[in-house]
Coordinates of N, CA, C and O and ligand atoms in Angstrom, one line a residue:
X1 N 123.3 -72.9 -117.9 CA 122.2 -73.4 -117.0 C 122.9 -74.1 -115.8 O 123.9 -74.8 -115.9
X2 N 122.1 -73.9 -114.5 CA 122.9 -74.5 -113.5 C 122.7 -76.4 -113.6 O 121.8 -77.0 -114.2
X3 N 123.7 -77.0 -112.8 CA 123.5 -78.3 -113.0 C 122.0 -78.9 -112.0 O 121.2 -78.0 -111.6
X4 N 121.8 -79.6 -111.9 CA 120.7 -80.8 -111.4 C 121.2 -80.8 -109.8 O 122.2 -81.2 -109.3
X5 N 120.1 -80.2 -109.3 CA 120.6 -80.2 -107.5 C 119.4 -81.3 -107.1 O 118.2 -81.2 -107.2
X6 N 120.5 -82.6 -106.4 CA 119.6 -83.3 -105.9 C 119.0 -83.2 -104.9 O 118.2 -84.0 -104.6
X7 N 119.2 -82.3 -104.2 CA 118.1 -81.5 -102.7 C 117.2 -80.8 -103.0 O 116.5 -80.4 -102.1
X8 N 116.8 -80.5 -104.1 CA 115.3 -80.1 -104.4 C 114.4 -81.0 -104.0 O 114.4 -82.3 -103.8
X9 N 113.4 -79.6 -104.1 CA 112.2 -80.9 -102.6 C 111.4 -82.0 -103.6 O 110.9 -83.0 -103.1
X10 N 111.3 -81.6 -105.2 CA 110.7 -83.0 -105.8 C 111.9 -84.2 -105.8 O 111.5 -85.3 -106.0
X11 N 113.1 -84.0 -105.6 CA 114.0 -85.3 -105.4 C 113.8 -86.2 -104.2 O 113.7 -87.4 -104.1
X12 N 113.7 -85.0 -103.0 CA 113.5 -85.5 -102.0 C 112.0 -86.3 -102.3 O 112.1 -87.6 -102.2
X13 N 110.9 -85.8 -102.6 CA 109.6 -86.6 -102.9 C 109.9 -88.3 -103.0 O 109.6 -89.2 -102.3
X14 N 110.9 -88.1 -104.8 CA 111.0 -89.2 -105.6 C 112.0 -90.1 -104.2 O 111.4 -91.1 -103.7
X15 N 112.9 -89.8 -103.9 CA 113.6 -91.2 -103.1 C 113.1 -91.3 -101.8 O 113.7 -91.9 -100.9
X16 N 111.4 -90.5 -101.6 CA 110.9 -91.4 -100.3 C 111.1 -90.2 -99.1 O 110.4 -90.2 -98.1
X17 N 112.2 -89.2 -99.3 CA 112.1 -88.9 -97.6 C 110.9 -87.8 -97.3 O 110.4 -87.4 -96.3
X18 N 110.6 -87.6 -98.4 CA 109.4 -86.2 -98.4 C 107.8 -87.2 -98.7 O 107.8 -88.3 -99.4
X19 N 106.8 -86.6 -98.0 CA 105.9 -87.5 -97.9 C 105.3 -87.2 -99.7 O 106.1 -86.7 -100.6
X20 N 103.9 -87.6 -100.1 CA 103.5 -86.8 -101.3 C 102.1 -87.8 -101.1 O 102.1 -88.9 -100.5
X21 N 100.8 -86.8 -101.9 CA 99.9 -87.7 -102.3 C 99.7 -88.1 -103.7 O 99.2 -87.4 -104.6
X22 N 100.2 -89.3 -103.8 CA 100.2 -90.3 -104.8 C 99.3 -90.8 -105.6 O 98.4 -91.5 -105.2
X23 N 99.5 -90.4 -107.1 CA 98.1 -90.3 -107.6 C 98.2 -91.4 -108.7 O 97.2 -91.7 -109.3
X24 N 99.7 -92.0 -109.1 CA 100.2 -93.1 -110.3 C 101.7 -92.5 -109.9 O 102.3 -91.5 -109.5
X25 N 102.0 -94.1 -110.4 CA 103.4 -94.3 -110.4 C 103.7 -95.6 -111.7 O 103.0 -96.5 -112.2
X26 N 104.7 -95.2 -111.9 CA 105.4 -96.5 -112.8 C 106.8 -96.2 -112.5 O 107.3 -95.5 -111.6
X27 N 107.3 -97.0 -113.4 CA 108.9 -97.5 -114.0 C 109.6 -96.0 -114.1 O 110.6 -95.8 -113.3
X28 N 109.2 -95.1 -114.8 CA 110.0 -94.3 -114.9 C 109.3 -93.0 -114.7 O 109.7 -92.2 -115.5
X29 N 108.4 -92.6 -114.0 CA 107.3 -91.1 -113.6 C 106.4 -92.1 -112.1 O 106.0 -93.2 -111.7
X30 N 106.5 -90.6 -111.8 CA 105.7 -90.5 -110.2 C 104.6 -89.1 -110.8 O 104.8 -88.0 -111.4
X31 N 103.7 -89.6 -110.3 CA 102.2 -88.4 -110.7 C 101.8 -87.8 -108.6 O 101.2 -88.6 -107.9
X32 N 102.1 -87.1 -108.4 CA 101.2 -86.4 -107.3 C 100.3 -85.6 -107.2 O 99.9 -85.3 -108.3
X33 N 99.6 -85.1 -106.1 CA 99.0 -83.7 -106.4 C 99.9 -82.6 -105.6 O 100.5 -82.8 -104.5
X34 N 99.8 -81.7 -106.2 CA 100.5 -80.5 -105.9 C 99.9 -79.8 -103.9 O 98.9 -80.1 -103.4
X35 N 100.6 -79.1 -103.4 CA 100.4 -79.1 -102.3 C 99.4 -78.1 -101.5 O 99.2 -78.3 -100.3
X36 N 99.3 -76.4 -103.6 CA 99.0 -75.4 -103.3 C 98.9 -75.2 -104.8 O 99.6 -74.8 -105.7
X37 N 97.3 -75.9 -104.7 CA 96.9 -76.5 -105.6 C 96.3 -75.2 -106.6 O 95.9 -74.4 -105.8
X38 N 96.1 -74.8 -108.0 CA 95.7 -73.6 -108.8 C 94.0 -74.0 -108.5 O 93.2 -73.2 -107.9
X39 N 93.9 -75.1 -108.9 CA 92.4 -75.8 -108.7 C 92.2 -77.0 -108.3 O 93.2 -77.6 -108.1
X40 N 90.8 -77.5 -108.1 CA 90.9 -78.9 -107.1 C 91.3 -80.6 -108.3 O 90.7 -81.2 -109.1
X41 N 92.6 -80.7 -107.7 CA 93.2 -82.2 -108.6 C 94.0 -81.5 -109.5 O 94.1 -81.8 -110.6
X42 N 94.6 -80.2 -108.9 CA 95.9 -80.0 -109.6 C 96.7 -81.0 -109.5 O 97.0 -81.2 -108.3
X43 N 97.5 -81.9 -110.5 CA 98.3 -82.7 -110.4 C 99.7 -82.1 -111.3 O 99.9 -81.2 -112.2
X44 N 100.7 -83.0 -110.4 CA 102.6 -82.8 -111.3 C 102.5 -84.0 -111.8 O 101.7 -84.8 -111.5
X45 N 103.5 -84.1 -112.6 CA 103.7 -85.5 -113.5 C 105.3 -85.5 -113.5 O 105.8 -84.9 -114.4
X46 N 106.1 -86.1 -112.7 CA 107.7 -85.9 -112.7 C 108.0 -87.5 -113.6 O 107.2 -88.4 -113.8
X47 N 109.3 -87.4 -114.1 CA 110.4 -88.3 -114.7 C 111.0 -88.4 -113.5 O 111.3 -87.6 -112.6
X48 N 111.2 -89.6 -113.8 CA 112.1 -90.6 -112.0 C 113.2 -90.3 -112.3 O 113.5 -89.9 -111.2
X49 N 114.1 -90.1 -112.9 CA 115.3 -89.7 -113.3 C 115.6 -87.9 -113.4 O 114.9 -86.9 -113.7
X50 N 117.0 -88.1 -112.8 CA 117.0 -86.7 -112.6 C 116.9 -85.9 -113.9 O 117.4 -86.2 -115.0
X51 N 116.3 -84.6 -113.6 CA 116.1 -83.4 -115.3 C 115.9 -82.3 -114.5 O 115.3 -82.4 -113.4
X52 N 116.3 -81.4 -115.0 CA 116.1 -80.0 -114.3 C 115.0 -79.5 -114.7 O 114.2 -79.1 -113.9
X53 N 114.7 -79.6 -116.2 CA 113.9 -79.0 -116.9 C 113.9 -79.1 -118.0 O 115.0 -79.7 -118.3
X54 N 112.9 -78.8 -119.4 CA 112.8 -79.4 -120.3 C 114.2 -79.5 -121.2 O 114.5 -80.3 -122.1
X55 N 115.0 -78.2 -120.6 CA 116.4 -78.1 -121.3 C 117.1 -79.3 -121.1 O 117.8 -79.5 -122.1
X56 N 117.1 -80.0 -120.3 CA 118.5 -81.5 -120.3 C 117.6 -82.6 -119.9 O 118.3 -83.4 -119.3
X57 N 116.0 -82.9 -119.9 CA 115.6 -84.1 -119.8 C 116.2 -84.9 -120.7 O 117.2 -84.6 -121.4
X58 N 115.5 -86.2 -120.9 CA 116.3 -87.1 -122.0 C 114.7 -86.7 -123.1 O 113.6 -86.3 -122.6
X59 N 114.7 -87.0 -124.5 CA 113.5 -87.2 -125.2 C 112.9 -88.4 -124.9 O 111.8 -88.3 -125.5
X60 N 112.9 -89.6 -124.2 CA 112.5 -90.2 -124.3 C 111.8 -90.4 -123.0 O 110.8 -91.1 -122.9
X61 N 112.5 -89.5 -121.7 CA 111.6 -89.5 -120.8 C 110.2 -88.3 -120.3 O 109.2 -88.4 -119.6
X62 N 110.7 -87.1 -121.3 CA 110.4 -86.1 -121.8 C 108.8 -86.8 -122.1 O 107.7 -86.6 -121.6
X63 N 109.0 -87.7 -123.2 CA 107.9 -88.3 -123.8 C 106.4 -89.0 -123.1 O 105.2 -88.9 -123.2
X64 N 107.5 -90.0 -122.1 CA 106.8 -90.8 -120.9 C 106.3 -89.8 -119.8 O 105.9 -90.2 -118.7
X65 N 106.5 -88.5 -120.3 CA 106.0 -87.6 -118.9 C 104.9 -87.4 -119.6 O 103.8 -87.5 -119.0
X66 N 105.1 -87.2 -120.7 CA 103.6 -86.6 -121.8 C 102.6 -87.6 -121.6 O 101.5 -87.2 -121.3
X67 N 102.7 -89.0 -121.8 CA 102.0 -90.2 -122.0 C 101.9 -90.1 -120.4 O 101.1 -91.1 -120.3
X68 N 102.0 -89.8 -119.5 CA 101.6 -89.9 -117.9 C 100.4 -88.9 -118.1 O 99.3 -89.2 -118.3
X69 N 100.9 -87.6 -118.0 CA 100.0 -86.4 -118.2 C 98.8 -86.7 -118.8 O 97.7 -86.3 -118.4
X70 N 99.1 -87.5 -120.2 CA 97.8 -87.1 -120.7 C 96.5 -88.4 -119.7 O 95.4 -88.0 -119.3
X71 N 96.8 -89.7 -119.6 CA 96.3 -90.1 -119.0 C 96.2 -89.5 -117.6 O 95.3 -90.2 -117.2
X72 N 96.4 -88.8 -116.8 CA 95.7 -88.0 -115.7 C 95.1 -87.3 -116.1 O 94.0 -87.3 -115.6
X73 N 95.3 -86.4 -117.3 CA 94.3 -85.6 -118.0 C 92.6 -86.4 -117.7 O 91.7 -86.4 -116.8
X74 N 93.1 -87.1 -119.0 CA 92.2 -88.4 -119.2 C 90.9 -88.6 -117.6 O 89.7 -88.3 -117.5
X75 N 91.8 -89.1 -116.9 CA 90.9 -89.6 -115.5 C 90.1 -88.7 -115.1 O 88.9 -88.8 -114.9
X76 N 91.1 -87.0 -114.8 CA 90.7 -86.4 -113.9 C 89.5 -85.1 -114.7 O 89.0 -84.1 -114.4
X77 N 89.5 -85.9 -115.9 CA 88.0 -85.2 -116.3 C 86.5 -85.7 -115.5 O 85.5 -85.1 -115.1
X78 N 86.9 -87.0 -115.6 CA 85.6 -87.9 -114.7 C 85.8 -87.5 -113.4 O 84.9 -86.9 -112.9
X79 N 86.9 -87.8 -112.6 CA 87.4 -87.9 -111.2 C 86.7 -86.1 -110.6 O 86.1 -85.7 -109.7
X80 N 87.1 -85.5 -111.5 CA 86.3 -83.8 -111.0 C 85.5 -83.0 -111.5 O 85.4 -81.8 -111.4
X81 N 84.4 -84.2 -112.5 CA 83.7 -83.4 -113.4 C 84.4 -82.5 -113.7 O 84.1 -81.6 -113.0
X82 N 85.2 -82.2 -114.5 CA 85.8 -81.2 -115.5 C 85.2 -80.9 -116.7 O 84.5 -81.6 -117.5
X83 N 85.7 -79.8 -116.7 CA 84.8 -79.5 -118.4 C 86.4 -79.1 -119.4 O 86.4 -78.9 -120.6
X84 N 87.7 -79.1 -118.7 CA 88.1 -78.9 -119.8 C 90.1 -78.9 -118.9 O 89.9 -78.2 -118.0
X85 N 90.9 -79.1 -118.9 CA 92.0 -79.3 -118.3 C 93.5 -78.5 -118.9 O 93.9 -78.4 -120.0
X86 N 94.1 -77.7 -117.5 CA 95.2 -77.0 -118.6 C 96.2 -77.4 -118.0 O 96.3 -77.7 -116.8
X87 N 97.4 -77.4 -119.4 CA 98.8 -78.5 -119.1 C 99.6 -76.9 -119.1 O 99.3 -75.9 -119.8
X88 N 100.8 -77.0 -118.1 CA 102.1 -75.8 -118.0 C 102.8 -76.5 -117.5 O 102.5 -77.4 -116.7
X89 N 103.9 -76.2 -117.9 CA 105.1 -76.2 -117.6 C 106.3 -75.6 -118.0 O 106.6 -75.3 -119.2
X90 N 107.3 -75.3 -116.6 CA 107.7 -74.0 -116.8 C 109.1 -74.1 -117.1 O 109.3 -75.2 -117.5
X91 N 110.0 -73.5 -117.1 CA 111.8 -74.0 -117.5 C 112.5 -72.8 -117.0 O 112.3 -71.7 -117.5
X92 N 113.6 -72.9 -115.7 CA 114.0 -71.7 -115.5 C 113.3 -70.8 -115.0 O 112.1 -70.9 -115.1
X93 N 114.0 -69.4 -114.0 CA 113.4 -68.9 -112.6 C 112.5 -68.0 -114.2 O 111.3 -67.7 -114.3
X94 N 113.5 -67.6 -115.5 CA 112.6 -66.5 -116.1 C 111.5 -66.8 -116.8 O 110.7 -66.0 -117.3
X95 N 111.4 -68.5 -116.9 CA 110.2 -69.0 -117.5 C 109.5 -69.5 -116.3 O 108.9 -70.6 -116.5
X96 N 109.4 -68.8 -114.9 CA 108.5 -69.4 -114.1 C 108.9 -70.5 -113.4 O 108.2 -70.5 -112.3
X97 N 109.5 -71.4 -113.5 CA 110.0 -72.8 -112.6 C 110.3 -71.8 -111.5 O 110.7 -70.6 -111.4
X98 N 109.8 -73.1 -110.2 CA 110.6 -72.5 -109.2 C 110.9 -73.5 -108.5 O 111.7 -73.2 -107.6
X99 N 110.5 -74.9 -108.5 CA 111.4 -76.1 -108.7 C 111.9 -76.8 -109.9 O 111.6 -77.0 -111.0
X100 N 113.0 -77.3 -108.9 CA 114.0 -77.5 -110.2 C 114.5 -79.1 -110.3 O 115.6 -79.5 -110.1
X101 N 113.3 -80.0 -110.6 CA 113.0 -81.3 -111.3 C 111.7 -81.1 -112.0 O 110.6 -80.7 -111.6
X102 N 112.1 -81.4 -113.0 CA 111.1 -81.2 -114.0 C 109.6 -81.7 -114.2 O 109.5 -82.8 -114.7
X103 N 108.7 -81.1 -114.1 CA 107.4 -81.7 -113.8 C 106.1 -80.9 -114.5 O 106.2 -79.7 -114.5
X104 N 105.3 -81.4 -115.0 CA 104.0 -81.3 -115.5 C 102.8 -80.7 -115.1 O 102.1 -81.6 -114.6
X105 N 102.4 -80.0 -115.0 CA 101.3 -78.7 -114.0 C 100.0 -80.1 -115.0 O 100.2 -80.6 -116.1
X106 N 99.1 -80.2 -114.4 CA 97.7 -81.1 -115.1 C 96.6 -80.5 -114.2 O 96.2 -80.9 -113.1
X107 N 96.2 -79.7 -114.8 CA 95.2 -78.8 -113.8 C 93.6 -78.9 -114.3 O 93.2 -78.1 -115.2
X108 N 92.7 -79.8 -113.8 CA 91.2 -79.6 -114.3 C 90.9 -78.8 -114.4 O 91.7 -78.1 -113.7
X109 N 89.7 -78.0 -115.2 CA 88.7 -77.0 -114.7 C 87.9 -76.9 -115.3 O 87.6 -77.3 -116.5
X110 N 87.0 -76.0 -114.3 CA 85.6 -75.9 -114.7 C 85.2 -74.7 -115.4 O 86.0 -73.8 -115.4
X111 N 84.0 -74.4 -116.0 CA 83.8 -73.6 -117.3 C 83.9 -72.2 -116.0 O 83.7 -72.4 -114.8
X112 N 84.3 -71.0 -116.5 CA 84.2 -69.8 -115.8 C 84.2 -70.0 -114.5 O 83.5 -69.5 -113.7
X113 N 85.4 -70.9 -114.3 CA 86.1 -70.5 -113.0 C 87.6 -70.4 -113.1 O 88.1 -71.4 -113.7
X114 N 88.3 -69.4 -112.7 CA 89.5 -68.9 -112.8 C 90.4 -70.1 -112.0 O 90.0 -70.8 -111.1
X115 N 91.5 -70.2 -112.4 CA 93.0 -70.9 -111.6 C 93.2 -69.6 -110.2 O 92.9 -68.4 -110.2
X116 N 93.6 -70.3 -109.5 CA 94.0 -69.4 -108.3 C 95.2 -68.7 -108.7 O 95.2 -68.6 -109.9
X117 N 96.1 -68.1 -108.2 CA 97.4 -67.7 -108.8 C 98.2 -68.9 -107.6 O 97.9 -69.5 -106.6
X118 N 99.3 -68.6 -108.4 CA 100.3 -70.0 -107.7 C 100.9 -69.9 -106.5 O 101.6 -68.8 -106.3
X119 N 100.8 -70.9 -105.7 CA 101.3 -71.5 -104.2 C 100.6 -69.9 -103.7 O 101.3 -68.9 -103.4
X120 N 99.2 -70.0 -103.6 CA 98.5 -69.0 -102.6 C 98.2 -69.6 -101.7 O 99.0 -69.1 -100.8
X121 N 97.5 -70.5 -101.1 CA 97.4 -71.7 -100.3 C 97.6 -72.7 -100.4 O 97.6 -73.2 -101.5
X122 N 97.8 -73.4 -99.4 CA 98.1 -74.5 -99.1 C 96.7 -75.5 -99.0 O 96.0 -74.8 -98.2
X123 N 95.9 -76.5 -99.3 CA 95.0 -77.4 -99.3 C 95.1 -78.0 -98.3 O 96.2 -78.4 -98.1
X124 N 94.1 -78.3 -97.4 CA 93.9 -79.2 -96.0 C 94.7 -80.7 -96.7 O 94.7 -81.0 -97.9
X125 N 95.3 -81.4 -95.6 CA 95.5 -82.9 -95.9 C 94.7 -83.6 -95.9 O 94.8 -84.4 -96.8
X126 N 93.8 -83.7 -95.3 CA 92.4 -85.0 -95.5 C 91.7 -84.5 -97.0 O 91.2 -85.3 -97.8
X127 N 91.8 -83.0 -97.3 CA 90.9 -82.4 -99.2 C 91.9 -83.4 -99.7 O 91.5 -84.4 -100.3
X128 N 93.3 -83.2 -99.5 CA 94.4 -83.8 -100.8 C 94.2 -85.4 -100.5 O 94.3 -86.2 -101.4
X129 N 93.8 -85.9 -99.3 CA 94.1 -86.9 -99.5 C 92.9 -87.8 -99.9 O 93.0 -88.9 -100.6
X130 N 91.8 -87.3 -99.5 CA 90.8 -87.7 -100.4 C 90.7 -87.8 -102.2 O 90.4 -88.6 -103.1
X131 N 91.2 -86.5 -102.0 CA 91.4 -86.0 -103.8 C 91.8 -87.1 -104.6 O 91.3 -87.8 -105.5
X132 N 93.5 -87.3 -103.5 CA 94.5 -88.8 -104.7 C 93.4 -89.8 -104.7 O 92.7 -90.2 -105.7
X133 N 93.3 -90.2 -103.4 CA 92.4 -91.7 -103.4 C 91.3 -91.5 -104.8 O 91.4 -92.4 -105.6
X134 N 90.5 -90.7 -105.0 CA 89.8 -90.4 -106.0 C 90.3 -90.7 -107.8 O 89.9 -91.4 -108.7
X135 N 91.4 -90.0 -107.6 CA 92.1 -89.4 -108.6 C 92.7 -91.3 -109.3 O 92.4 -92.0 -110.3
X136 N 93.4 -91.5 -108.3 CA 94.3 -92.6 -108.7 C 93.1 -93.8 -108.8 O 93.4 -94.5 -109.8
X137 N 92.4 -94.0 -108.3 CA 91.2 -94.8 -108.5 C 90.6 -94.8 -110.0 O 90.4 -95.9 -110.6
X138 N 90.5 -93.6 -110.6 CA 89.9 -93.2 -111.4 C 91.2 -93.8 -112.8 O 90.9 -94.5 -113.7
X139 N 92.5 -93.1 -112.6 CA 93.4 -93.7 -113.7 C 93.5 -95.4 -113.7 O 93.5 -96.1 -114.8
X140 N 93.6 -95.9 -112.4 CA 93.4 -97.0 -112.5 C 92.7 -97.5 -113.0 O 93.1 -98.5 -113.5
X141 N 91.2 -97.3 -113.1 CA 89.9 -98.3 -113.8 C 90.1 -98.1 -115.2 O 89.6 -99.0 -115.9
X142 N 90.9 -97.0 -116.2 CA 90.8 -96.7 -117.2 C 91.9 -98.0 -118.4 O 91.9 -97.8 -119.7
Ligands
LIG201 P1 106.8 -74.6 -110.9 O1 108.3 -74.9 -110.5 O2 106.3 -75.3 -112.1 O3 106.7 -73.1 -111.0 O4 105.9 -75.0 -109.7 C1 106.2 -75.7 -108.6 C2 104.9 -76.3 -108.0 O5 105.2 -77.1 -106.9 C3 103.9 -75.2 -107.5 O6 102.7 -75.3 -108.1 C4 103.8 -75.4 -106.0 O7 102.5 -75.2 -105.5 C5 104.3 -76.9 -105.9 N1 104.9 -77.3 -104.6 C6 105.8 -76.6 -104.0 N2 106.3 -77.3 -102.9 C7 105.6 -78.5 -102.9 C8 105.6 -79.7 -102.1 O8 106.3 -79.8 -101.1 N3 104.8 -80.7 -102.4 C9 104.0 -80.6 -103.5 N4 103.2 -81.7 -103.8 N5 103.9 -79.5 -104.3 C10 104.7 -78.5 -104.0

């Protein structure tokens, strides 16, 4: 497996030079929304520390990504009226990754409406940025 390239664009996210809408943060995970979104409040769930993928995360950050996720789960059932939420993630170009820091797909949805297929469009910035303010509002009260 190739090593951990810190110029991938979620590194760039984590140390600030790339913008993101910000949906939770702590100590050790940053939560965004995605930029080309499957559905509305598609969220990532990254470990602040570098991991390529589930192959050389650590287990213990591995874990705190799980415990991030499920609380966005959690919120963004209320935050988007959701009826029901799907978790992916992917490892490697042949398991689908196509970035390479390791992150959490948290995707609402609604009964008999399909996922878009992936990075088809791009989401206006005032939809996403409404969306976070919503989203992160919503983990917060919980
Ligand atoms: P994966 O590596 O799990 O296949 O997917 C990468 C995800 O990152 C895709 O869902 C894609 O839409 C998203 N993505 C790609 N570039 C950016 C970006 O610059 N910002 C954000 N927030 N998401 C991105």
């Amino acid at each position: 497996m190739p090593s951990y390239d810190p110029n991938n664009i979620f590194a760039k996210i984590l140390r600030g030079e790339l913008p993101c809408y910000k949906v939770y943060e702590d100590d050790k995970a940053l939560a965004f929304l995605d930029i080309m979104p499957r559905a509305p409040g598609h969220t990532l769930v990254l470990p602040k520390a570098p991991a390529r993928n589930i192959l050389d995360v650590s287990p213990d950050d591995f874990a705190h990504v799980a415990r991030v996720a499920q609380k966005i789960a959690q919120a963004a059932m209320t935050a988007f009226d959701a009826d029901g939420i799907t978790i992916q993630q992917f490892n490697e170009g042949a398991g689908g990754q196509v970035v390479f820091h390791l992150h959490v797909h948290v995707i609402p949805r609604k009964s008999g409406v399909a996922m878009k297929p992936p990075a088809s469009e791009k989401e206006k910035p005032e939809v996403l940025a409404a969306q976070a303010k919503k989203l992160a509002a919503a983990i917060a009260a919980r």
